[in-house]
Amino acid sequence: MSSPRYSPREIEPKWQGRWEESGIYRAQEDPSKEKFYCLEMFPYPSGDLHMGHMRNYAIGDAYARFLRMKGYNVLYPMGYDAFGLPAENAAITRKVNPAKWTRQSIERMISVQKRMGLSYDWQRTLATCEPEYYHWNQWIFLKFMEKGLAYRRAAPVNWCPSCGTVLANEQVENGGCWRCSSQVEKKDLEQWFLKITEYADELLNDLDTLENWPERVKVMQRNWIGRSEGAEIEFPVVGSDTVIPTFTTRPDTVFGITYMVMAAEHPMLPQLVAGTENEEGVLDFARRVLKKSAIERADDTRDKEGIDTGRRFINPVNGQEFPILVADYVVMGYGTGAVMGVPAHDQRDFEFARKYGLPVTVVIQDETGKLTGDTMDCAYVGDGPMVNSGPFDGRRNREAMADFVSYLEANNWGRGAVSYRLRDWLISRQRYWGTPIPIVYCDVCGTVPVPEEDLPVILPHDVQFTGEGNPLETSPTFVHTSCPKCSGPARRETDTMDTFIDSSYYYFRYTDPAYEKGPFDPEKGAYWMPVDQYIGGIEHAILHLLYARFFTKGLRDLGLTEVDEPFTRLLTQGMVIKNGAKMSKSMGNVVPADEMMERYGADTARLFILFASPPEKELDWSDQGVEGSFRFLNRVFRLVMESRELLEEADAEEDKDDDRVRSLRHSVNRTVKKVTEDIEKRFQFNTAISAIMELVNDFQRFKADGGLEIPGGRSVAGEAVRAIILLLSPFGPHLAEELWEATGQPYSVARQPWPDYDPELATTRTVEIVVQVNGKVRARFDASPESSREELEDAALQIPRIREYLEESELVKLVVVPGKLVSLVVR
RNA sequence: GGGGGAGUGGCGGAACUGGUAGACGCACGGGACUUAAAAUCCCGGGCCCGUAAGGGCGUGAGGGUUCGACUCCCUCCUUCCCCA
């Protein structure tokens, strides 16, 4: 007689089919139930699903299943971030249509996701490359435009010569393209921007309300927004009516200015030196500087280089004249591109001044009171009384700061100002595979938005992929159109939108993916939003999460929603690493998800990836140990199948006096408590799973020890079987369904209430008390958890080994921690 | 250079509020079953000394606080991420 074998190959498709037929994972608005919106960051459909994806979905699905069993009305959708470069590159190199390529990739992703047994509401699936979706990109863009949140201007942009496109500041990494690492160049183009800076303060302040976001993500966003308070001061150029504006965070040091440096790319520079004898040399220097990368220029350890323009400016506070220089360590784009040089109180300025023999004027004294510009060997950046500062002499610099700003304002030399590192979001892309920007250029009417009723502006198919320039410009049907205002001949905008726009509001769209009158039905949005739990890679800590927060605030101000923040809780899953690098196609270190499922089944793969490491931690991939997860599921299968009739006997009459029965009942209750808390409070799936393993071990031992023959043994065994199946169901849903059915329970295990525990039974009846002598464990004994200090002390002092210590030396101190230990100090 | 993590057996990791370091699993060693193997089950295990009882050492390094430190404080090292 052979017993049935655990066969994921048969079990898994069976239940996947059953789930699909019965539609048990569909989400429906139900105001009588508490909702929970659980969401994973949607993937780019490259076609291959690797371990990074698998980890993401295993976490989200386990959590969503847990919440359903906990009684929440759960929304758990999936979609595809389908616009982007890979599809377009495939079109260029392999001559395939990007739409077709993308749709095929999506199909492949879906089939693997279904094979994983993920409990998505598949009816809500969306793909951002479909007109029904990007329609709303365009609609939101137009609404933002009406509000002044979208605008067009010529701007020096980051240009990647290799990708042939403009990049947002956020997409420039170490001076190179985020995608191909080519050196980024500066180029002037007419571009569309979204005014994210309008929300800079709110984006910054609301971070404080996000209590359930990882601190490090908030820190990164704070730094990215980079708010600094200070003053903007205008310096008149000698012999001209130009003024150069500068921003400083240290207005208290303005009396210590001895020079000014401008960035090599400062737009005023050519005009400033025009016609002077230094013109040639300065512009030459500037060109040389611009060839260096941003990191090189900002490197503090490197020697700074500069050149005198020959022009001078007046420091308005004391009327003195100082030189204007150009230097490599000042970068345009932060502040105003011109920096006042205060060498006495800024280390970079100090080094620069010493190198070029510029004067150093102390305006804040240290505690010695003896600082002088000629003798100091590094800048003094601390606080102290102000000196050489006219009316401010003698005041503490920090306290005088605000008055100093008022002083500047009163004399019309400058004003208090706040500066942000955050720039407006450049969204124009000279690319085909993206959302067309709904704008028409008419010689007569100028820039004309496409009327709302003409949306969506459909991305045309009659384009040429040559690998050069924007393919959209090759579409005859697209480019030439008529002006919506005057009906005269007009040209369409051929730039498309940054794909980060697609992912900035997709979570709203899931609440109502087929809605035709707007991005989503505000009522449905109001029911489901905000996302209660968002799960995704730490690599999106800045870009995507900041843009999504901005969009939410923008949509709120359009009256579409009342939520201020889209994601209440955020879990940043650690990256899956292989051979020292993030798993990615370009690195060639991808481990496909279906490979492991082929060998062991979806349940094993899911269980293993969750068991291998806590979710937030980076996971260096190795399949060492998968066997263990597979063996565990086999053991569960065997154990339950052998005793499948037991579940029916759960909760029968119990015999409280047998130790083995009591111990297993304790184990069941303790495990339910631990698994529940590990999932709910700590997101520690790895320890939740290990707790289930312990329960299975206990149950197995119980059976081996003849526990089923004891009065009450079958009842508690039934409780154990039930707990094992239910606790396992979020991690190995197919096996759990199979076992639930085999034990005679009605479909579906996914609809069962999550098991409860008895807090009294979850705690032990005896605890082991440790006896320490001078900090070292010298004995142990068992006691009731309720034992008093005196009882424990007495018991400890009775132990012969401990008495020996006391005979030899004198007891100096005795500490008793009830339920834990007795600690003796002897001398 | 600034900001934020992380460092625990051969490996992944556990230790929740300062209270038994190493749960659970992998790999390994021994045994049972088997003609044999696989599978399964049982036993073992941080390191060092010791036949053992036992003792010493031990959470990146060094110091500190404490009856007691993986946990708190200081200094340092290594490493990863973000920003320059």
JSON list of C-alpha atoms (C1' of nucleotides) in Angstrom, two decimals, chain A residues 216 219 298 421 611-612 614 617 628 631 635 638 684 686-687 690 693-694 697 700 768 770 772 776 778 780 801 813 820-821 823 825, chain B residues 1 3-4 11-16 19-21 23-27 40-42 54-57 66-68 80-84:
[
{"chain": "A", "resi": 216, "resn": "ARG", "atom": "CA", "xyz": [15.72, 55.75, 5.86]},
{"chain": "A", "resi": 219, "resn": "VAL", "atom": "CA", "xyz": [15.62, 60.66, 5.28]},
{"chain": "A", "resi": 298, "resn": "ALA", "atom": "CA", "xyz": [32.30, 68.50, -6.15]},
{"chain": "A", "resi": 421, "resn": "ARG", "atom": "CA", "xyz": [17.54, 71.19, -3.97]},
{"chain": "A", "resi": 611, "resn": "PHE", "atom": "CA", "xyz": [12.00, 31.73, 4.91]},
{"chain": "A", "resi": 612, "resn": "ALA", "atom": "CA", "xyz": [15.49, 32.59, 3.63]},
{"chain": "A", "resi": 614, "resn": "PRO", "atom": "CA", "xyz": [13.52, 38.86, 6.58]},
{"chain": "A", "resi": 617, "resn": "LYS", "atom": "CA", "xyz": [17.08, 42.61, 4.16]},
{"chain": "A", "resi": 628, "resn": "GLY", "atom": "CA", "xyz": [14.59, 21.95, 3.16]},
{"chain": "A", "resi": 631, "resn": "ARG", "atom": "CA", "xyz": [11.01, 18.48, 2.53]},
{"chain": "A", "resi": 635, "resn": "ARG", "atom": "CA", "xyz": [6.37, 16.23, 5.77]},
{"chain": "A", "resi": 638, "resn": "ARG", "atom": "CA", "xyz": [2.37, 13.16, 4.91]},
{"chain": "A", "resi": 684, "resn": "GLN", "atom": "CA", "xyz": [8.86, 38.66, 9.85]},
{"chain": "A", "resi": 686, "resn": "ASN", "atom": "CA", "xyz": [10.93, 33.95, 8.17]},
{"chain": "A", "resi": 687, "resn": "THR", "atom": "CA", "xyz": [10.30, 33.51, 11.89]},
{"chain": "A", "resi": 690, "resn": "SER", "atom": "CA", "xyz": [10.06, 28.63, 11.53]},
{"chain": "A", "resi": 693, "resn": "MET", "atom": "CA", "xyz": [8.00, 24.19, 11.53]},
{"chain": "A", "resi": 694, "resn": "GLU", "atom": "CA", "xyz": [8.36, 23.88, 15.28]},
{"chain": "A", "resi": 697, "resn": "ASN", "atom": "CA", "xyz": [7.95, 18.96, 14.82]},
{"chain": "A", "resi": 700, "resn": "GLN", "atom": "CA", "xyz": [5.19, 14.66, 14.82]},
{"chain": "A", "resi": 768, "resn": "GLU", "atom": "CA", "xyz": [13.39, 27.55, 33.55]},
{"chain": "A", "resi": 770, "resn": "VAL", "atom": "CA", "xyz": [18.74, 30.59, 35.53]},
{"chain": "A", "resi": 772, "resn": "GLN", "atom": "CA", "xyz": [24.00, 33.36, 37.75]},
{"chain": "A", "resi": 776, "resn": "LYS", "atom": "CA", "xyz": [27.94, 33.39, 34.76]},
{"chain": "A", "resi": 778, "resn": "ARG", "atom": "CA", "xyz": [26.00, 28.17, 37.20]},
{"chain": "A", "resi": 780, "resn": "ARG", "atom": "CA", "xyz": [19.09, 26.18, 36.43]},
{"chain": "A", "resi": 801, "resn": "ARG", "atom": "CA", "xyz": [26.33, 23.98, 43.63]},
{"chain": "A", "resi": 813, "resn": "LYS", "atom": "CA", "xyz": [24.35, 41.38, 46.14]},
{"chain": "A", "resi": 820, "resn": "LYS", "atom": "CA", "xyz": [13.77, 34.77, 34.37]},
{"chain": "A", "resi": 821, "resn": "LEU", "atom": "CA", "xyz": [16.69, 34.47, 36.74]},
{"chain": "A", "resi": 823, "resn": "SER", "atom": "CA", "xyz": [21.74, 36.63, 39.96]},
{"chain": "A", "resi": 825, "resn": "VAL", "atom": "CA", "xyz": [27.36, 38.59, 43.29]},
{"chain": "B", "resi": 1, "resn": "G", "atom": "C1'", "xyz": [33.11, 64.70, 2.33]},
{"chain": "B", "resi": 3, "resn": "G", "atom": "C1'", "xyz": [23.51, 61.09, 5.63]},
{"chain": "B", "resi": 4, "resn": "G", "atom": "C1'", "xyz": [21.55, 56.08, 6.57]},
{"chain": "B", "resi": 11, "resn": "C", "atom": "C1'", "xyz": [26.13, 28.80, 5.45]},
{"chain": "B", "resi": 12, "resn": "G", "atom": "C1'", "xyz": [20.91, 31.49, 5.58]},
{"chain": "B", "resi": 13, "resn": "G", "atom": "C1'", "xyz": [19.39, 33.38, 9.92]},
{"chain": "B", "resi": 14, "resn": "A", "atom": "C1'", "xyz": [16.96, 33.66, 15.54]},
{"chain": "B", "resi": 15, "resn": "A", "atom": "C1'", "xyz": [17.23, 36.15, 20.28]},
{"chain": "B", "resi": 16, "resn": "C", "atom": "C1'", "xyz": [10.31, 41.03, 20.94]},
{"chain": "B", "resi": 19, "resn": "G", "atom": "C1'", "xyz": [18.09, 38.75, 31.51]},
{"chain": "B", "resi": 20, "resn": "U", "atom": "C1'", "xyz": [19.69, 30.98, 29.27]},
{"chain": "B", "resi": 21, "resn": "A", "atom": "C1'", "xyz": [23.51, 33.60, 22.54]},
{"chain": "B", "resi": 23, "resn": "A", "atom": "C1'", "xyz": [15.58, 29.03, 17.62]},
{"chain": "B", "resi": 24, "resn": "C", "atom": "C1'", "xyz": [14.26, 27.20, 12.65]},
{"chain": "B", "resi": 25, "resn": "G", "atom": "C1'", "xyz": [16.57, 25.48, 8.32]},
{"chain": "B", "resi": 26, "resn": "C", "atom": "C1'", "xyz": [20.88, 24.16, 5.07]},
{"chain": "B", "resi": 27, "resn": "A", "atom": "C1'", "xyz": [25.41, 21.58, 4.86]},
{"chain": "B", "resi": 40, "resn": "U", "atom": "C1'", "xyz": [12.11, 8.61, 5.64]},
{"chain": "B", "resi": 41, "resn": "C", "atom": "C1'", "xyz": [13.07, 8.35, 10.91]},
{"chain": "B", "resi": 42, "resn": "C", "atom": "C1'", "xyz": [16.40, 8.85, 15.37]},
{"chain": "B", "resi": 54, "resn": "G", "atom": "C1'", "xyz": [33.67, 20.33, 34.36]},
{"chain": "B", "resi": 55, "resn": "G", "atom": "C1'", "xyz": [36.39, 24.67, 32.92]},
{"chain": "B", "resi": 56, "resn": "G", "atom": "C1'", "xyz": [37.95, 28.64, 29.65]},
{"chain": "B", "resi": 57, "resn": "C", "atom": "C1'", "xyz": [36.80, 31.67, 25.36]},
{"chain": "B", "resi": 66, "resn": "U", "atom": "C1'", "xyz": [25.51, 47.36, 34.68]},
{"chain": "B", "resi": 67, "resn": "C", "atom": "C1'", "xyz": [24.60, 42.05, 39.21]},
{"chain": "B", "resi": 68, "resn": "G", "atom": "C1'", "xyz": [24.06, 40.98, 33.90]},
{"chain": "B", "resi": 80, "resn": "C", "atom": "C1'", "xyz": [26.45, 48.12, 1.48]},
{"chain": "B", "resi": 81, "resn": "C", "atom": "C1'", "xyz": [22.98, 52.04, 0.05]},
{"chain": "B", "resi": 82, "resn": "C", "atom": "C1'", "xyz": [21.67, 57.30, -0.79]},
{"chain": "B", "resi": 83, "resn": "C", "atom": "C1'", "xyz": [23.48, 62.28, -1.69]},
{"chain": "B", "resi": 84, "resn": "A", "atom": "C1'", "xyz": [27.53, 65.42, -3.18]}
]
